[in-house]
Amino acid sequence: MRPVAAGFVLVGTGISLIGTSWDVQWHIDVGPDTFFTLPHLFIYAGSAIAGIASLVAVLAVTAAQRRGETPDPTDGGVPIRVFGGRFTAPLGYLVTGVGAAMFLLYGLIDLWWHTVYGFDAVLNSPPHVALFTTVSITMIGAVIIAAASREQRWGRIAMAISVPVLMTFFPITANAFQGLPLPFNPVVVATAWIIVLLLVVTRVAIDRPGAAALTAAVLLVMQGILWLFTPWAAETYAGAVGLPLRDGLGDESPYIPAGIPLAGLLAAAVIELLIKRGPVIAVGIAGLILGVTFQLQQSWLHFAGPSTLSVLVATAIAGGLFGMLGGYLGARFGVILRVREKVAA
Amino acid sequence: MIRRLLVVLAVLGLSIGTAAPAMAYEPVDIVHTERVQVGPYGVTVGFSTWPVRAMQSLDFTFIPDGGIEDKSGTLVRTLPSGAHYHPAPLARHPRKRDVWGLDVFALQTEGDWKFTFAIDGPQGHGEGTAPVSVLSQPGPPLALSWVVCAIPFFALVAFLVIAWRRGRKVSAVAVA
């Protein structure tokens, strides 16, 4: 039961991520939108699969408890009493399920939004931000489920997949900060912050050398797959429905995979090597590396203006400081993921 | 239990598979036009919704007299505040390939916008500006939409704060 339900949650979040990358590229390369496009169906199916798997897991644990069995906290996380004890929900499945249910609710609000405002494809409309947040909540649930089974090999594999999925998806919301009048690039710094935070979460939760590096390696592989798949899928789908590509498309990199830092592995290596000796320095250097390299990457790929020295220095400093903050938060949340006992509020 | 889950997923997969052919892209339906002189070229600007409202997307078409075949150009959008976007090449409308246009495109703010065209063609270079008046946004106030749509974000923050506080109590004793 355990690996099956967790597997469906993981597959669901992966399908949501692929659908989102595909959908964004579709709007850039091709354009027209209806509610019933294949990328949209991927996004919705992903949340539906994760949500249904969570519901089944919660019902199974509830039924087991009613038979007199004690819930096992390695099965999806600490058991939580829901609706006055009518249900017993492992924390991970509860978070995943609530995220998926909210996603479907905000999907209806998004449909209403498009009937009022039309189908202009902007990332940062209020319902789109809500949808990104709810998918992120589902992905956080997937990380909690994986961490609960960290002693199992499949649990560690699930962790090495669920964390990079969240690393890729969560920073999309950071686009809302684009254009803020700051001396540094806020999108780059927000992305560096999230990646350092999640690398430390993984390292602390798994508590094995190499856990952060493995996560960063999987992130790189995931980036490569999305980089190849996304433009191909947009173009193939356009051909299948008889739509042309837009005029004036150059050799721009695919939007979502290009928004993943290429130097994650380097940052993870610094964390792996220095976290025991000097954790604050480790996460600060990791954030600084991500700040500098991701700023250069964004300029190189034309997703940001030219990197002047002042922007580069300011982004490096901000990356280092936010890396420290991410490391601090990540260490605490990593410990929380290891908690196995019920705790009174 | 697993079999039931697989049945549910199979039904979901089938519904996705059969829904895909039901996709349909609406044709570009122009309900209002304006004329603008761009140097030697007369241009008809078409709107699929009229009047134009802030944040509400519509199709724009830009049709120079004599067609787009032997011409090229750029469009600069100027906001009511006077700020303007970088010049964008005039591109064919994805669903009406014989004319230039902007597909499902929204002007975000209320007020008097300007579309400034620069066209190069057989009669040389020309420039001209079309005013585009944009009324207030439809729907509820934007602040209300943001409050409703920020609920998941604040729920996430509340969850993380609760987890943090409980984690602090147990981190010393209950780490497995």
Short mmCIF file of C-alpha atoms in Angstrom, two decimals:
data_model
loop_
_atom_site.label_atom_id
_atom_site.label_comp_id
_atom_site.label_asym_id
_atom_site.label_seq_id
_atom_site.Cartn_x
_atom_site.Cartn_y
_atom_site.Cartn_z
CA MET A 1 0.00 0.00 0.00
CA ARG A 2 2.60 2.50 1.12
CA PRO A 3 4.89 2.72 -1.90
CA VAL A 4 1.87 2.45 -4.25
CA ALA A 5 -0.02 5.46 -2.81
CA ALA A 6 3.20 7.46 -2.46
CA GLY A 7 4.09 6.49 -6.04
CA PHE A 8 0.78 7.79 -7.37
CA VAL A 9 1.26 11.07 -5.47
CA LEU A 10 4.75 11.40 -6.95
CA VAL A 11 3.55 10.60 -10.47
CA GLY A 12 0.72 13.12 -10.04
CA THR A 13 3.08 15.95 -9.04
CA GLY A 14 5.40 15.03 -11.93
CA ILE A 15 2.51 15.19 -14.42
CA SER A 16 1.50 18.61 -13.03
CA LEU A 17 5.07 19.86 -13.50
CA ILE A 18 5.33 18.55 -17.07
CA GLY A 19 1.90 20.00 -17.92
CA THR A 20 2.85 23.41 -16.54
CA SER A 21 6.13 23.58 -18.48
CA TRP A 22 4.33 22.45 -21.64
CA ASP A 23 1.47 24.93 -21.15
CA VAL A 24 3.77 27.92 -20.63
CA GLN A 25 5.77 26.98 -23.75
CA TRP A 26 2.54 26.48 -25.72
CA HIS A 27 1.53 30.07 -25.01
CA ILE A 28 4.96 31.38 -25.96
CA ASP A 29 5.42 29.32 -29.14
CA VAL A 30 1.85 28.82 -30.41
CA GLY A 31 -0.68 30.83 -28.47
CA PRO A 32 -4.38 30.03 -28.64
CA ASP A 33 -6.05 28.78 -25.50
CA THR A 34 -9.21 27.01 -24.46
CA PHE A 35 -9.90 25.26 -21.20
CA PHE A 36 -9.53 21.89 -22.96
CA THR A 37 -5.93 21.78 -24.12
CA LEU A 38 -3.72 18.76 -23.51
CA PRO A 39 -1.28 20.69 -21.27
CA HIS A 40 -4.23 21.86 -19.13
CA LEU A 41 -5.46 18.27 -18.88
CA PHE A 42 -1.98 17.20 -17.73
CA ILE A 43 -1.99 19.90 -15.04
CA TYR A 44 -5.48 18.95 -13.82
CA ALA A 45 -4.91 15.18 -14.11
CA GLY A 46 -1.71 15.53 -12.04
CA SER A 47 -3.55 17.12 -9.12
CA ALA A 48 -6.47 14.68 -9.51
CA ILE A 49 -4.15 11.64 -9.37
CA ALA A 50 -2.28 12.98 -6.33
CA GLY A 51 -5.58 13.95 -4.65
CA ILE A 52 -7.31 10.61 -5.27
CA ALA A 53 -4.25 8.66 -4.08
CA SER A 54 -4.19 10.78 -0.90
CA LEU A 55 -7.90 10.23 -0.29
CA VAL A 56 -7.48 6.46 -0.69
CA ALA A 57 -4.49 6.47 1.68
CA VAL A 58 -6.39 8.48 4.33
CA LEU A 59 -9.42 6.16 4.10
CA ALA A 60 -7.16 3.10 4.38
CA VAL A 61 -5.37 4.44 7.47
CA THR A 62 -8.72 5.46 9.01
CA ALA A 63 -10.16 1.98 8.38
CA ALA A 64 -7.05 0.35 9.86
CA GLN A 65 -7.29 2.49 12.98
CA ARG A 66 -10.98 1.60 13.39
CA ARG A 67 -9.96 -2.05 13.28
CA GLY A 68 -7.77 -1.28 16.27
CA GLU A 69 -4.40 -0.92 14.55
CA THR A 70 -2.05 1.87 15.60
CA PRO A 71 -1.24 4.20 12.69
CA ASP A 72 2.35 3.90 11.54
CA PRO A 73 4.01 7.34 11.26
CA THR A 74 6.36 6.01 8.57
CA ASP A 75 3.26 5.62 6.38
CA GLY A 76 2.89 9.18 5.10
CA GLY A 77 3.85 11.03 8.27
CA VAL A 78 2.51 11.77 11.75
CA PRO A 79 -1.19 10.75 12.00
CA ILE A 80 -3.54 13.71 12.41
CA ARG A 81 -7.11 13.50 13.73
CA VAL A 82 -9.43 15.23 11.27
CA PHE A 83 -13.09 16.26 11.78
CA GLY A 84 -13.10 15.42 15.50
CA GLY A 85 -11.39 12.08 15.01
CA ARG A 86 -13.73 10.75 12.30
CA PHE A 87 -10.71 10.39 10.06
CA THR A 88 -7.07 9.66 10.78
CA ALA A 89 -4.91 11.28 8.13
CA PRO A 90 -1.13 10.89 7.84
CA LEU A 91 0.24 14.45 7.66
CA GLY A 92 1.78 14.05 4.18
CA TYR A 93 -1.39 12.69 2.59
CA LEU A 94 -3.47 15.32 4.42
CA VAL A 95 -1.33 18.15 2.98
CA THR A 96 -1.31 16.59 -0.50
CA GLY A 97 -5.06 16.03 -0.45
CA VAL A 98 -5.90 19.51 0.84
CA GLY A 99 -3.63 21.02 -1.84
CA ALA A 100 -5.31 18.97 -4.58
CA ALA A 101 -8.83 19.82 -3.34
CA MET A 102 -7.99 23.53 -3.20
CA PHE A 103 -6.47 23.25 -6.67
CA LEU A 104 -9.74 21.94 -8.11
CA LEU A 105 -11.70 24.69 -6.32
CA TYR A 106 -9.39 27.41 -7.68
CA GLY A 107 -9.60 25.73 -11.08
CA LEU A 108 -13.30 26.64 -11.07
CA ILE A 109 -12.45 30.20 -10.00
CA ASP A 110 -9.88 30.33 -12.84
CA LEU A 111 -12.55 29.19 -15.32
CA TRP A 112 -14.84 31.97 -14.08
CA TRP A 113 -11.93 34.45 -14.33
CA HIS A 114 -11.37 33.52 -17.98
CA THR A 115 -15.07 33.99 -18.79
CA VAL A 116 -14.88 37.54 -17.37
CA TYR A 117 -11.38 38.56 -18.54
CA GLY A 118 -10.77 36.26 -21.51
CA PHE A 119 -7.95 33.79 -22.09
CA ASP A 120 -4.97 36.13 -21.87
CA ALA A 121 -2.20 33.80 -20.69
CA VAL A 122 -0.47 35.61 -17.86
CA LEU A 123 1.36 33.75 -15.12
CA ASN A 124 0.51 36.20 -12.36
CA SER A 125 -3.28 36.62 -12.48
CA PRO A 126 -4.83 36.09 -9.01
CA PRO A 127 -6.32 32.62 -9.82
CA HIS A 128 -3.07 31.51 -11.49
CA VAL A 129 -1.06 32.49 -8.41
CA ALA A 130 -3.59 30.55 -6.28
CA LEU A 131 -3.27 27.52 -8.59
CA PHE A 132 0.55 27.62 -8.41
CA THR A 133 0.36 27.84 -4.61
CA THR A 134 -2.05 24.90 -4.31
CA VAL A 135 0.10 22.70 -6.58
CA SER A 136 3.11 23.68 -4.45
CA ILE A 137 1.16 22.58 -1.34
CA THR A 138 0.51 19.19 -2.99
CA MET A 139 4.23 18.93 -3.78
CA ILE A 140 5.14 19.79 -0.16
CA GLY A 141 2.85 16.93 0.91
CA ALA A 142 4.76 14.61 -1.44
CA VAL A 143 8.03 15.63 0.28
CA ILE A 144 6.51 14.93 3.73
CA ILE A 145 5.33 11.47 2.56
CA ALA A 146 8.77 10.66 1.15
CA ALA A 147 10.62 11.87 4.25
CA ALA A 148 8.41 9.75 6.51
CA SER A 149 9.77 6.62 4.79
CA ARG A 150 13.40 7.76 4.72
CA GLU A 151 14.66 4.49 6.23
CA GLN A 152 13.30 2.66 3.19
CA ARG A 153 15.18 2.79 -0.08
CA TRP A 154 12.02 3.78 -1.97
CA GLY A 155 11.45 6.60 0.53
CA ARG A 156 14.89 8.07 -0.21
CA ILE A 157 14.30 7.71 -3.95
CA ALA A 158 10.90 9.44 -3.57
CA MET A 159 12.65 12.23 -1.63
CA ALA A 160 15.25 12.63 -4.40
CA ILE A 161 12.42 13.10 -6.91
CA SER A 162 9.81 15.03 -4.90
CA VAL A 163 12.25 17.74 -3.73
CA PRO A 164 13.53 18.66 -7.26
CA VAL A 165 9.90 18.75 -8.47
CA LEU A 166 9.16 21.31 -5.74
CA MET A 167 12.43 23.16 -6.49
CA THR A 168 11.33 23.54 -10.11
CA PHE A 169 7.74 24.48 -9.44
CA PHE A 170 7.85 26.75 -6.40
CA PRO A 171 10.07 29.48 -7.92
CA ILE A 172 7.55 30.02 -10.76
CA THR A 173 5.58 32.13 -8.29
CA ALA A 174 8.72 34.26 -7.80
CA ASN A 175 7.97 35.81 -11.20
CA ALA A 176 5.50 38.00 -9.32
CA PHE A 177 8.58 39.86 -7.97
CA GLN A 178 9.84 40.64 -11.48
CA GLY A 179 10.19 44.37 -11.98
CA LEU A 180 10.45 45.31 -8.29
CA PRO A 181 12.79 48.30 -8.02
CA LEU A 182 15.57 46.53 -6.12
CA PRO A 183 19.36 46.73 -6.61
CA PHE A 184 19.47 42.93 -7.08
CA ASN A 185 17.48 40.52 -9.27
CA PRO A 186 14.63 39.38 -6.97
CA VAL A 187 13.69 36.34 -9.09
CA VAL A 188 17.28 35.03 -8.97
CA VAL A 189 17.56 35.61 -5.22
CA ALA A 190 14.16 34.02 -4.47
CA THR A 191 15.12 30.97 -6.53
CA ALA A 192 18.51 30.68 -4.79
CA TRP A 193 16.76 30.95 -1.41
CA ILE A 194 14.30 28.13 -2.18
CA ILE A 195 16.99 25.84 -3.58
CA VAL A 196 19.35 26.26 -0.61
CA LEU A 197 16.41 25.79 1.78
CA LEU A 198 15.31 22.55 0.10
CA LEU A 199 18.87 21.18 -0.24
CA VAL A 200 19.35 21.65 3.52
CA VAL A 201 15.89 20.18 4.25
CA THR A 202 16.90 17.07 2.31
CA ARG A 203 20.34 16.77 3.89
CA VAL A 204 18.97 17.15 7.43
CA ALA A 205 15.82 15.02 6.94
CA ILE A 206 17.65 12.11 5.31
CA ASP A 207 20.76 12.62 7.48
CA ARG A 208 23.06 10.81 5.09
CA PRO A 209 26.07 12.28 3.28
CA GLY A 210 25.29 12.76 -0.41
CA ALA A 211 21.51 13.27 0.00
CA ALA A 212 21.69 16.94 -1.07
CA ALA A 213 24.08 16.18 -3.95
CA LEU A 214 21.80 13.38 -5.21
CA THR A 215 18.82 15.77 -5.09
CA ALA A 216 20.74 18.39 -7.08
CA ALA A 217 21.80 15.75 -9.62
CA VAL A 218 18.18 14.68 -10.10
CA LEU A 219 17.24 18.36 -10.50
CA LEU A 220 19.78 18.63 -13.32
CA VAL A 221 18.41 15.50 -15.02
CA MET A 222 14.84 16.79 -14.64
CA GLN A 223 15.90 20.11 -16.14
CA GLY A 224 17.46 18.26 -19.10
CA ILE A 225 14.32 16.20 -19.70
CA LEU A 226 12.06 19.29 -19.55
CA TRP A 227 14.49 21.21 -21.78
CA LEU A 228 14.16 18.58 -24.51
CA PHE A 229 10.51 17.65 -23.98
CA THR A 230 8.86 21.06 -23.60
CA PRO A 231 9.56 22.71 -26.98
CA TRP A 232 9.13 19.37 -28.75
CA ALA A 233 5.73 18.83 -27.10
CA ALA A 234 4.53 22.36 -27.89
CA GLU A 235 5.56 22.05 -31.54
CA THR A 236 4.24 18.49 -31.98
CA TYR A 237 0.92 19.33 -30.36
CA ALA A 238 0.57 22.44 -32.56
CA GLY A 239 1.18 20.26 -35.61
CA ALA A 240 -1.37 17.70 -34.42
CA VAL A 241 -4.13 20.29 -34.09
CA GLY A 242 -3.10 22.15 -37.26
CA LEU A 243 -1.85 25.38 -35.68
CA PRO A 244 1.25 27.24 -36.87
CA LEU A 245 4.09 28.42 -34.64
CA ARG A 246 4.20 32.16 -33.95
CA ASP A 247 6.13 34.51 -36.19
CA GLY A 248 9.51 35.74 -35.01
CA LEU A 249 10.41 32.86 -32.71
CA GLY A 250 14.16 32.85 -32.29
CA ASP A 251 16.33 30.33 -30.54
CA GLU A 252 14.98 31.20 -27.08
CA SER A 253 15.43 28.52 -24.44
CA PRO A 254 12.29 26.86 -23.07
CA TYR A 255 10.90 29.07 -20.31
CA ILE A 256 10.39 26.77 -17.29
CA PRO A 257 13.55 24.61 -17.63
CA ALA A 258 15.65 27.72 -18.28
CA GLY A 259 14.35 29.08 -14.96
CA ILE A 260 16.16 26.30 -13.06
CA PRO A 261 19.72 27.17 -11.95
CA LEU A 262 22.32 25.05 -13.75
CA ALA A 263 24.73 25.28 -10.81
CA GLY A 264 22.56 23.49 -8.24
CA LEU A 265 25.04 20.63 -8.07
CA LEU A 266 27.88 23.01 -7.21
CA ALA A 267 25.83 24.58 -4.41
CA ALA A 268 24.90 21.11 -3.13
CA ALA A 269 28.58 20.05 -3.15
CA VAL A 270 29.47 23.05 -0.95
CA ILE A 271 26.64 22.16 1.45
CA GLU A 272 27.73 18.50 1.55
CA LEU A 273 31.38 19.39 2.23
CA LEU A 274 30.94 22.19 4.75
CA ILE A 275 27.62 21.61 6.54
CA LYS A 276 29.15 19.80 9.51
CA ARG A 277 32.13 22.14 9.88
CA GLY A 278 30.49 25.50 9.26
CA PRO A 279 26.79 25.35 8.38
CA VAL A 280 26.29 29.13 8.18
CA ILE A 281 29.25 29.57 5.84
CA ALA A 282 28.15 26.55 3.79
CA VAL A 283 24.66 27.87 3.06
CA GLY A 284 25.97 31.42 2.59
CA ILE A 285 28.47 30.27 -0.04
CA ALA A 286 25.83 28.05 -1.68
CA GLY A 287 23.43 31.02 -1.92
CA LEU A 288 26.22 33.27 -3.25
CA ILE A 289 27.17 30.70 -5.92
CA LEU A 290 23.54 30.35 -7.00
CA GLY A 291 23.05 34.14 -6.97
CA VAL A 292 26.04 34.83 -9.24
CA THR A 293 25.69 31.88 -11.60
CA PHE A 294 21.91 32.09 -11.98
CA GLN A 295 22.10 35.85 -12.69
CA LEU A 296 24.69 35.17 -15.41
CA GLN A 297 22.60 32.26 -16.71
CA GLN A 298 19.47 34.47 -16.93
CA SER A 299 21.39 37.17 -18.83
CA TRP A 300 23.03 34.59 -21.09
CA LEU A 301 19.66 33.04 -21.96
CA HIS A 302 18.06 36.53 -22.39
CA PHE A 303 15.60 36.13 -19.51
CA ALA A 304 17.21 39.09 -17.75
CA GLY A 305 18.95 42.23 -18.98
CA PRO A 306 22.75 42.40 -19.13
CA SER A 307 24.40 41.70 -15.79
CA THR A 308 26.15 44.90 -14.82
CA LEU A 309 28.81 44.62 -12.14
CA SER A 310 26.62 46.40 -9.58
CA VAL A 311 23.65 44.05 -10.22
CA LEU A 312 25.97 41.03 -10.09
CA VAL A 313 27.58 42.11 -6.80
CA ALA A 314 24.22 43.04 -5.22
CA THR A 315 22.66 39.75 -6.37
CA ALA A 316 25.65 37.80 -5.04
CA ILE A 317 25.40 39.47 -1.62
CA ALA A 318 21.60 39.08 -1.48
CA GLY A 319 21.97 35.45 -2.66
CA GLY A 320 24.44 34.78 0.17
CA LEU A 321 22.22 36.40 2.82
CA PHE A 322 19.07 34.67 1.59
CA GLY A 323 21.07 31.43 1.35
CA MET A 324 21.81 31.79 5.09
CA LEU A 325 18.11 32.41 5.79
CA GLY A 326 17.18 29.42 3.61
CA GLY A 327 19.74 27.26 5.41
CA TYR A 328 18.38 28.31 8.81
CA LEU A 329 14.78 27.53 7.81
CA GLY A 330 15.81 24.37 5.97
CA ALA A 331 17.66 22.97 9.01
CA ARG A 332 14.59 23.44 11.19
CA PHE A 333 12.12 22.05 8.66
CA GLY A 334 14.49 19.14 8.02
CA VAL A 335 14.36 18.29 11.74
CA ILE A 336 10.56 18.66 11.73
CA LEU A 337 10.37 16.11 8.89
CA ARG A 338 12.14 13.63 11.17
CA VAL A 339 9.57 14.00 13.94
CA ARG A 340 7.59 10.81 14.44
CA GLU A 341 5.57 11.57 17.55
CA LYS A 342 2.26 13.31 17.95
CA VAL A 343 2.78 16.65 19.62
CA ALA A 344 0.24 18.64 21.59
CA ALA A 345 -0.25 22.17 20.27
CA MET B 1 -8.04 -1.06 -2.87
CA ILE B 2 -5.27 -0.90 -5.46
CA ARG B 3 -7.60 -2.32 -8.10
CA ARG B 4 -10.20 0.35 -7.32
CA LEU B 5 -7.55 3.03 -7.60
CA LEU B 6 -6.48 1.65 -10.96
CA VAL B 7 -10.11 1.67 -12.18
CA VAL B 8 -10.48 5.32 -11.15
CA LEU B 9 -7.24 6.20 -12.94
CA ALA B 10 -8.32 4.27 -16.05
CA VAL B 11 -11.61 6.22 -16.15
CA LEU B 12 -9.64 9.45 -15.70
CA GLY B 13 -7.27 8.46 -18.50
CA LEU B 14 -10.13 7.60 -20.84
CA SER B 15 -11.91 10.88 -20.15
CA ILE B 16 -8.69 12.76 -20.92
CA GLY B 17 -8.19 10.81 -24.12
CA THR B 18 -11.70 11.45 -25.38
CA ALA B 19 -11.80 15.09 -24.31
CA ALA B 20 -8.74 16.01 -26.37
CA PRO B 21 -10.48 16.03 -29.79
CA ALA B 22 -13.17 18.33 -28.38
CA MET B 23 -10.77 21.27 -28.47
CA ALA B 24 -11.82 24.14 -30.67
CA TYR B 25 -10.14 27.46 -31.26
CA GLU B 26 -12.47 30.36 -31.87
CA PRO B 27 -12.11 32.24 -35.14
CA VAL B 28 -11.05 35.89 -34.97
CA ASP B 29 -14.31 37.82 -35.05
CA ILE B 30 -13.76 41.55 -35.53
CA VAL B 31 -16.67 43.67 -34.22
CA HIS B 32 -15.16 47.16 -34.48
CA THR B 33 -12.51 48.86 -36.61
CA GLU B 34 -10.59 52.15 -36.54
CA ARG B 35 -8.47 53.72 -39.29
CA VAL B 36 -4.98 55.11 -38.78
CA GLN B 37 -2.61 56.69 -41.30
CA VAL B 38 0.94 55.34 -40.96
CA GLY B 39 2.92 57.59 -43.30
CA PRO B 40 1.88 56.56 -46.82
CA TYR B 41 0.03 53.46 -45.56
CA GLY B 42 -3.58 53.34 -44.44
CA VAL B 43 -4.06 50.74 -41.69
CA THR B 44 -7.29 49.24 -40.35
CA VAL B 45 -7.10 48.34 -36.67
CA GLY B 46 -9.64 45.66 -35.74
CA PHE B 47 -10.97 44.74 -32.29
CA SER B 48 -12.77 41.49 -31.40
CA THR B 49 -14.43 43.17 -28.39
CA TRP B 50 -15.69 46.76 -28.21
CA PRO B 51 -15.36 48.84 -26.12
CA VAL B 52 -12.01 47.71 -24.78
CA ARG B 53 -11.84 47.20 -21.01
CA ALA B 54 -8.77 46.99 -18.77
CA MET B 55 -7.48 43.43 -18.13
CA GLN B 56 -10.01 41.92 -20.55
CA SER B 57 -8.26 40.14 -23.41
CA LEU B 58 -9.28 40.41 -27.03
CA ASP B 59 -7.90 39.90 -30.53
CA PHE B 60 -6.38 42.88 -32.31
CA THR B 61 -5.81 42.87 -36.07
CA PHE B 62 -3.66 45.35 -38.00
CA ILE B 63 -4.38 45.34 -41.75
CA PRO B 64 -2.43 47.69 -44.02
CA ASP B 65 -4.14 48.60 -47.29
CA GLY B 66 -2.86 46.17 -49.92
CA GLY B 67 -2.00 43.44 -47.40
CA ILE B 68 1.08 42.56 -45.37
CA GLU B 69 2.98 40.60 -48.04
CA ASP B 70 5.50 43.26 -49.04
CA LYS B 71 5.66 45.10 -45.72
CA SER B 72 7.25 44.80 -42.28
CA GLY B 73 7.08 46.94 -39.19
CA THR B 74 6.98 47.41 -35.45
CA LEU B 75 4.40 48.31 -32.84
CA VAL B 76 5.04 50.36 -29.70
CA ARG B 77 2.38 50.28 -26.99
CA THR B 78 2.27 53.42 -24.83
CA LEU B 79 0.50 53.28 -21.47
CA PRO B 80 -1.82 56.03 -20.19
CA SER B 81 1.05 57.06 -17.87
CA GLY B 82 3.26 57.80 -20.88
CA ALA B 83 5.60 54.85 -20.32
CA HIS B 84 5.98 52.56 -23.30
CA TYR B 85 7.06 49.03 -24.17
CA HIS B 86 10.00 48.16 -26.43
CA PRO B 87 9.10 48.11 -30.14
CA ALA B 88 7.76 44.64 -31.05
CA PRO B 89 7.88 43.35 -34.63
CA LEU B 90 4.45 43.23 -36.27
CA ALA B 91 3.69 39.50 -36.38
CA ARG B 92 0.95 37.56 -38.12
CA HIS B 93 -2.07 36.77 -35.97
CA PRO B 94 -1.81 33.04 -35.06
CA ARG B 95 -5.44 32.37 -35.98
CA LYS B 96 -5.70 34.82 -38.91
CA ARG B 97 -2.46 34.42 -40.75
CA ASP B 98 -3.14 36.87 -43.56
CA VAL B 99 -2.98 39.92 -41.25
CA TRP B 100 -0.84 41.21 -38.40
CA GLY B 101 -2.27 41.12 -34.90
CA LEU B 102 -2.15 40.42 -31.19
CA ASP B 103 -3.99 37.30 -30.03
CA VAL B 104 -6.00 37.13 -26.79
CA PHE B 105 -4.20 40.18 -25.54
CA ALA B 106 -5.18 42.43 -22.61
CA LEU B 107 -4.30 46.04 -21.88
CA GLN B 108 -3.91 46.02 -18.12
CA THR B 109 -4.73 49.60 -17.12
CA GLU B 110 -7.66 51.93 -17.70
CA GLY B 111 -7.09 55.14 -19.68
CA ASP B 112 -5.89 56.39 -23.06
CA TRP B 113 -3.36 54.03 -24.62
CA LYS B 114 -1.51 54.66 -27.89
CA PHE B 115 -0.46 52.14 -30.53
CA THR B 116 2.39 53.60 -32.58
CA PHE B 117 3.15 51.80 -35.84
CA ALA B 118 6.28 52.02 -37.95
CA ILE B 119 5.91 50.34 -41.34
CA ASP B 120 8.44 49.77 -44.13
CA GLY B 121 7.13 48.83 -47.56
CA PRO B 122 7.20 49.66 -51.27
CA GLN B 123 6.34 53.30 -50.56
CA GLY B 124 9.12 53.69 -48.01
CA HIS B 125 8.98 54.23 -44.25
CA GLY B 126 5.97 55.55 -42.38
CA GLU B 127 4.92 56.14 -38.80
CA GLY B 128 1.54 56.77 -37.23
CA THR B 129 -0.28 56.50 -33.91
CA ALA B 130 -3.74 55.15 -33.11
CA PRO B 131 -5.37 56.12 -29.80
CA VAL B 132 -6.98 53.21 -27.93
CA SER B 133 -9.36 54.19 -25.16
CA VAL B 134 -9.60 51.59 -22.39
CA LEU B 135 -12.53 51.59 -19.93
CA SER B 136 -12.45 50.34 -16.33
CA GLN B 137 -11.89 46.62 -15.66
CA PRO B 138 -14.89 44.28 -15.51
CA GLY B 139 -15.57 41.93 -12.61
CA PRO B 140 -15.12 42.50 -8.86
CA PRO B 141 -12.48 44.93 -7.50
CA LEU B 142 -8.99 43.56 -8.09
CA ALA B 143 -8.17 43.74 -4.36
CA LEU B 144 -11.06 41.36 -3.60
CA SER B 145 -9.84 38.89 -6.24
CA TRP B 146 -6.37 38.99 -4.70
CA VAL B 147 -7.72 38.46 -1.16
CA VAL B 148 -9.69 35.37 -2.26
CA CYS B 149 -6.78 33.99 -4.30
CA ALA B 150 -4.19 34.64 -1.56
CA ILE B 151 -6.02 32.27 0.85
CA PRO B 152 -3.92 29.20 -0.16
CA PHE B 153 -0.71 31.20 0.30
CA PHE B 154 -1.69 32.34 3.80
CA ALA B 155 -2.90 28.83 4.62
CA LEU B 156 0.54 27.52 3.61
CA VAL B 157 2.31 30.15 5.73
CA ALA B 158 0.04 29.32 8.72
CA PHE B 159 0.79 25.60 8.28
CA LEU B 160 4.54 26.23 8.18
CA VAL B 161 4.36 28.47 11.28
CA ILE B 162 2.41 25.80 13.20
CA ALA B 163 4.89 23.12 12.06
CA TRP B 164 7.78 25.36 13.13
CA ARG B 165 6.33 25.99 16.60
CA ARG B 166 5.51 22.33 17.22
CA GLY B 167 8.84 21.25 15.79
CA ARG B 168 10.67 23.53 18.22
CA LYS B 169 8.98 21.78 21.15
CA VAL B 170 9.93 18.30 20.04
CA SER B 171 13.15 18.71 18.11
CA ALA B 172 15.19 17.97 21.21
CA VAL B 173 13.30 14.88 22.32
CA ALA B 174 11.34 13.23 19.55
CA VAL B 175 13.76 12.93 16.66
CA ALA B 176 13.66 9.31 15.61
#
